[in-house]
Amino acid sequence: KGEATEDYISNKTDRCLSDTAIKTVSGLGIGILCSVLFLRRRPWPAVLGTGIGLGMGVANCDNDFKTPHSLVSQQIRVAQRQNDPLLGSK
Amino acid sequence: MNILRNASTFQLMRRSASASRIQQTRQLCSSESSGNSTSEMPKRQSSGYGKAIAVTLVGVTGLVGGAVAYGFYDKKFLDKLETATGLNLGFLRAGKKSAEAYLPFLAGDSAASGQLSRPAPPALPTSSSGSLAMEDAKPAGLPGLKPAAEKKQQQQPQTPAAQPAKKSSTSNAEQLARLASLKKSVSDAMEEAVAKGIAAETKARQHGQQLKQAMASKADSDWAQVKAAEAAKDEALKLAGDANQKAEKLLSQFKSVLDDPKVQSNSAAKSGLAEYKTFLFELDSIRANTDRAEAETRILSEYKVEADKQQQQMLRSEVENLLPLDKRSPVEEFEQRERHLVQQAVDKSAAAGTAMTEAAVERELKQQMLQWEEEKKRLTQQLRESWEVELQQELSRQAAAHTNHVTQLTRTLRDQLTREHQAELRAALLKEHEEFEAALQGWTARVRGVESAVEGRAEALESAQRAQQLWLAAHSLRDAVTSGRNFRAPMEAVVALASRLGQDDAASALTAALPTVAPSPATRPSACAQVALIPETGGSLWLHLVSRLQASLMLRRAAKPLKPEDPVDPQNPPSLFDWLDTAEAALNDRGDLETAVRAMARLPGMARLLADDWIRDARAHLEARQTASALCSLAAAMGLDAATQHRLPGLADSD
């Protein structure tokens, strides 16, 4: 089974938040790293990274939310008409 | 006819014997007159008649005696003589022969007679008759002998009278033994008597011959021989008499034993009677022969006495001639006296011969009568036996014919009755069989009806029971479906029960329509309110945030729930929140999932997308509930059908 449709938004939301958090932390980490490595531990790479991460996350969330849901057609399989007692005899 | 012929023959023989006797007398007289010195008679002139008679008498006597004597020694001649004369001369056959050999008439009728039919035999002639015996057989029934015969007859009844007292006490076997011993004794005595009789006869003949010879020769030596011969003859006669008496005695004893009633019933008595008759006849014959021989010699002796008297008379007459007292010559007187003597001798011999002949004839007649009686009895017995045999044969034939006829009738009747009985039996059996078959078929039909009724009832009950079980299973399934529990087990039970009822197709179709997943009764229509502002194609993040903010901050009024079937105002269409409220109201207040589904299906935008699964599950749930209801209906229908079949079996075949 796939996910429930009622959990569609919540799953999206969860993904968004998790993605944003990851990006943010990743940005922060990269910023810190860059800051540590290249920018003599200045705060602005961490903030930058954080901001970049956050923004990427938000943008990603936004993009994700804007993606339309794939339509799944419900196919009703017709039973055999010949011996169907509900539908009558042949 | 035999007796007449024998009588005529006897007459002829008597006459010839008379003639021969006369001639013999004349010869004797002539010989005496020529040879004897003491009794020398002068030759007389004999008449032709006297000589002829004497010669005839002597000749016949000699002829007959010679024939008999020759026949005694030659049996063939005796047979020829019997054939020629027709007389029974079997007594001349010497030897121990039984009566049946030469007296067959005695053997055939001894059983019929049982008694001695002959009169008692006369005794030996004791008185002198003075006549020459001519016949060869039976002694004369002379008057002098009758007292002796009567005496014998009187003795015979007395003798047997003394015996029954002795015989009564002995047993039958002892009597038979005694009978056999007596028979042997009688036979021996008869043989002895026969021998003595023959010897006596021989001696008598010798005496006669000696007397003739002496009369002819007139020698003293001859007369001495005559005396010696006479003494021998007397002795022989005495011995013969004694033997005869002994034989008679034994014969009487034998007869007394035969007369015993205990012995008469035995078959040996019959042969004994026949033998008794034979012995009696033999004894009579022996006695007759001895009497005849003695009579001959006696006649010769008397003739000699008469001749001596005649000589004396002649001497007297010669003396008288010297004194002529009579004119007649001595020769004429001698001739006259001779004639008278001869006439007397002839008369005497004729009388004796006549008497003997008559006695012999009478005896022979009696014998013949006895023989005829015996023959008659034998023939009668034979005829009776043959008649009885024929009658028995005829009766047996008739009985056999009757038996055959009765047997045939019986067989025919039996066959007919058997056929009728078999036909009746078959008909009765067939009828009974048919009745039994009909009854059996009736009972079988009844049993089958009962059986079918019972089976139908059982089937109906079973089907009703299964229908009940199916109904219960269907209701349990519906309850499970309605309550949202796992309805797999109830569903499988419903399928199994439906298959047992034969409605597995319908049940299978219905159960196949059941969803595999149990719909969740837990609904969260409230989650759809958070995406009220987002369309189906999605929205931005900001829009999502705003929609959430709106959902959290919106205060919804307790609006009147909408009805999905109500028409929609295009100017003022119901909002999302209206539909959500309707769905919540339907679920919370009434539990109407169908209205909720219909209301949720009217949600616009992303809310509809979010409620898609819920709608699907609700629909599945609704379908399951509907299927369960259909199964319940099916079970109810099946139960009704079973009940209908039980009450109205005919409707079951109307499908």
PDB file of N, CA and C in Angstrom, chain B residues 616-650:
ATOM      1  N   ARG B 616     -12.323   6.034   0.062  1.00  0.00           N
ATOM      2  CA  ARG B 616     -12.237   4.676  -0.469  1.00  0.00           C
ATOM      3  C   ARG B 616     -12.522   3.660   0.612  1.00  0.00           C
ATOM      4  N   ASP B 617     -11.927   3.823   1.732  1.00  0.00           N
ATOM      5  CA  ASP B 617     -12.163   2.896   2.822  1.00  0.00           C
ATOM      6  C   ASP B 617     -13.608   2.925   3.273  1.00  0.00           C
ATOM      7  N   ALA B 618     -14.123   4.130   3.305  1.00  0.00           N
ATOM      8  CA  ALA B 618     -15.536   4.193   3.705  1.00  0.00           C
ATOM      9  C   ALA B 618     -16.419   3.492   2.682  1.00  0.00           C
ATOM     10  N   ARG B 619     -16.078   3.679   1.462  1.00  0.00           N
ATOM     11  CA  ARG B 619     -16.863   2.996   0.427  1.00  0.00           C
ATOM     12  C   ARG B 619     -16.710   1.485   0.534  1.00  0.00           C
ATOM     13  N   ALA B 620     -15.485   1.074   0.728  1.00  0.00           N
ATOM     14  CA  ALA B 620     -15.277  -0.369   0.929  1.00  0.00           C
ATOM     15  C   ALA B 620     -16.076  -0.871   2.121  1.00  0.00           C
ATOM     16  N   HIS B 621     -16.021  -0.029   3.150  1.00  0.00           N
ATOM     17  CA  HIS B 621     -16.794  -0.414   4.325  1.00  0.00           C
ATOM     18  C   HIS B 621     -18.270  -0.490   4.017  1.00  0.00           C
ATOM     19  N   LEU B 622     -18.709   0.499   3.273  1.00  0.00           N
ATOM     20  CA  LEU B 622     -20.115   0.486   2.894  1.00  0.00           C
ATOM     21  C   LEU B 622     -20.437  -0.726   2.006  1.00  0.00           C
ATOM     22  N   GLU B 623     -19.537  -1.025   1.098  1.00  0.00           N
ATOM     23  CA  GLU B 623     -19.738  -2.193   0.243  1.00  0.00           C
ATOM     24  C   GLU B 623     -19.766  -3.465   1.077  1.00  0.00           C
ATOM     25  N   ALA B 624     -18.834  -3.572   1.987  1.00  0.00           N
ATOM     26  CA  ALA B 624     -18.827  -4.749   2.848  1.00  0.00           C
ATOM     27  C   ALA B 624     -20.118  -4.856   3.631  1.00  0.00           C
ATOM     28  N   ARG B 625     -20.549  -3.693   4.125  1.00  0.00           N
ATOM     29  CA  ARG B 625     -21.781  -3.726   4.881  1.00  0.00           C
ATOM     30  C   ARG B 625     -22.945  -4.115   3.992  1.00  0.00           C
ATOM     31  N   GLN B 626     -22.915  -3.592   2.798  1.00  0.00           N
ATOM     32  CA  GLN B 626     -23.980  -3.951   1.852  1.00  0.00           C
ATOM     33  C   GLN B 626     -23.926  -5.425   1.475  1.00  0.00           C
ATOM     34  N   THR B 627     -22.697  -5.919   1.284  1.00  0.00           N
ATOM     35  CA  THR B 627     -22.544  -7.338   0.955  1.00  0.00           C
ATOM     36  C   THR B 627     -23.003  -8.211   2.105  1.00  0.00           C
ATOM     37  N   ALA B 628     -22.620  -7.782   3.300  1.00  0.00           N
ATOM     38  CA  ALA B 628     -23.076  -8.540   4.462  1.00  0.00           C
ATOM     39  C   ALA B 628     -24.589  -8.526   4.551  1.00  0.00           C
ATOM     40  N   SER B 629     -25.149  -7.377   4.300  1.00  0.00           N
ATOM     41  CA  SER B 629     -26.604  -7.318   4.300  1.00  0.00           C
ATOM     42  C   SER B 629     -27.188  -8.212   3.215  1.00  0.00           C
ATOM     43  N   ALA B 630     -26.526  -8.177   2.060  1.00  0.00           N
ATOM     44  CA  ALA B 630     -27.002  -9.064   0.981  1.00  0.00           C
ATOM     45  C   ALA B 630     -26.887 -10.536   1.379  1.00  0.00           C
ATOM     46  N   LEU B 631     -25.780 -10.847   2.066  1.00  0.00           N
ATOM     47  CA  LEU B 631     -25.636 -12.230   2.535  1.00  0.00           C
ATOM     48  C   LEU B 631     -26.701 -12.575   3.556  1.00  0.00           C
ATOM     49  N   CYS B 632     -26.973 -11.629   4.429  1.00  0.00           N
ATOM     50  CA  CYS B 632     -28.046 -11.877   5.386  1.00  0.00           C
ATOM     51  C   CYS B 632     -29.359 -12.092   4.661  1.00  0.00           C
ATOM     52  N   SER B 633     -29.574 -11.275   3.663  1.00  0.00           N
ATOM     53  CA  SER B 633     -30.801 -11.453   2.884  1.00  0.00           C
ATOM     54  C   SER B 633     -30.808 -12.801   2.182  1.00  0.00           C
ATOM     55  N   LEU B 634     -29.654 -13.151   1.651  1.00  0.00           N
ATOM     56  CA  LEU B 634     -29.543 -14.463   0.990  1.00  0.00           C
ATOM     57  C   LEU B 634     -29.821 -15.592   1.966  1.00  0.00           C
ATOM     58  N   ALA B 635     -29.228 -15.468   3.152  1.00  0.00           N
ATOM     59  CA  ALA B 635     -29.464 -16.500   4.164  1.00  0.00           C
ATOM     60  C   ALA B 635     -30.932 -16.551   4.537  1.00  0.00           C
ATOM     61  N   ALA B 636     -31.531 -15.394   4.676  1.00  0.00           N
ATOM     62  CA  ALA B 636     -32.960 -15.374   5.010  1.00  0.00           C
ATOM     63  C   ALA B 636     -33.774 -15.995   3.883  1.00  0.00           C
ATOM     64  N   ALA B 637     -33.375 -15.671   2.676  1.00  0.00           N
ATOM     65  CA  ALA B 637     -34.096 -16.241   1.529  1.00  0.00           C
ATOM     66  C   ALA B 637     -33.931 -17.755   1.476  1.00  0.00           C
ATOM     67  N   MET B 638     -32.708 -18.175   1.755  1.00  0.00           N
ATOM     68  CA  MET B 638     -32.470 -19.618   1.748  1.00  0.00           C
ATOM     69  C   MET B 638     -33.234 -20.310   2.865  1.00  0.00           C
ATOM     70  N   GLY B 639     -33.284 -19.671   4.019  1.00  0.00           N
ATOM     71  CA  GLY B 639     -34.063 -20.267   5.089  1.00  0.00           C
ATOM     72  C   GLY B 639     -35.533 -20.322   4.729  1.00  0.00           C
ATOM     73  N   LEU B 640     -35.998 -19.277   4.121  1.00  0.00           N
ATOM     74  CA  LEU B 640     -37.394 -19.267   3.708  1.00  0.00           C
ATOM     75  C   LEU B 640     -37.644 -20.330   2.655  1.00  0.00           C
ATOM     76  N   ASP B 641     -36.663 -20.454   1.770  1.00  0.00           N
ATOM     77  CA  ASP B 641     -36.802 -21.483   0.736  1.00  0.00           C
ATOM     78  C   ASP B 641     -36.853 -22.878   1.356  1.00  0.00           C
ATOM     79  N   ALA B 642     -35.976 -23.106   2.326  1.00  0.00           N
ATOM     80  CA  ALA B 642     -35.972 -24.413   3.000  1.00  0.00           C
ATOM     81  C   ALA B 642     -37.274 -24.653   3.727  1.00  0.00           C
ATOM     82  N   ALA B 643     -37.738 -23.606   4.396  1.00  0.00           N
ATOM     83  CA  ALA B 643     -39.010 -23.763   5.102  1.00  0.00           C
ATOM     84  C   ALA B 643     -40.137 -24.018   4.113  1.00  0.00           C
ATOM     85  N   THR B 644     -40.051 -23.344   3.006  1.00  0.00           N
ATOM     86  CA  THR B 644     -41.084 -23.536   1.982  1.00  0.00           C
ATOM     87  C   THR B 644     -41.026 -24.960   1.428  1.00  0.00           C
ATOM     88  N   GLN B 645     -39.830 -25.437   1.207  1.00  0.00           N
ATOM     89  CA  GLN B 645     -39.686 -26.809   0.710  1.00  0.00           C
ATOM     90  C   GLN B 645     -40.205 -27.817   1.718  1.00  0.00           C
ATOM     91  N   HIS B 646     -39.976 -27.497   2.982  1.00  0.00           N
ATOM     92  CA  HIS B 646     -40.438 -28.453   4.004  1.00  0.00           C
ATOM     93  C   HIS B 646     -41.949 -28.494   4.032  1.00  0.00           C
ATOM     94  N   ARG B 647     -42.582 -27.318   3.881  1.00  0.00           N
ATOM     95  CA  ARG B 647     -44.035 -27.285   4.007  1.00  0.00           C
ATOM     96  C   ARG B 647     -44.705 -27.589   2.681  1.00  0.00           C
ATOM     97  N   LEU B 648     -44.102 -27.150   1.614  1.00  0.00           N
ATOM     98  CA  LEU B 648     -44.681 -27.363   0.293  1.00  0.00           C
ATOM     99  C   LEU B 648     -43.603 -27.986  -0.580  1.00  0.00           C
ATOM    100  N   PRO B 649     -43.466 -29.285  -0.537  1.00  0.00           N
ATOM    101  CA  PRO B 649     -42.397 -29.918  -1.301  1.00  0.00           C
ATOM    102  C   PRO B 649     -42.556 -29.757  -2.795  1.00  0.00           C
ATOM    103  N   GLY B 650     -43.724 -29.539  -3.263  1.00  0.00           N
ATOM    104  CA  GLY B 650     -43.916 -29.452  -4.702  1.00  0.00           C
ATOM    105  C   GLY B 650     -43.306 -28.210  -5.293  1.00  0.00           C
TER     106      GLY B 650
END
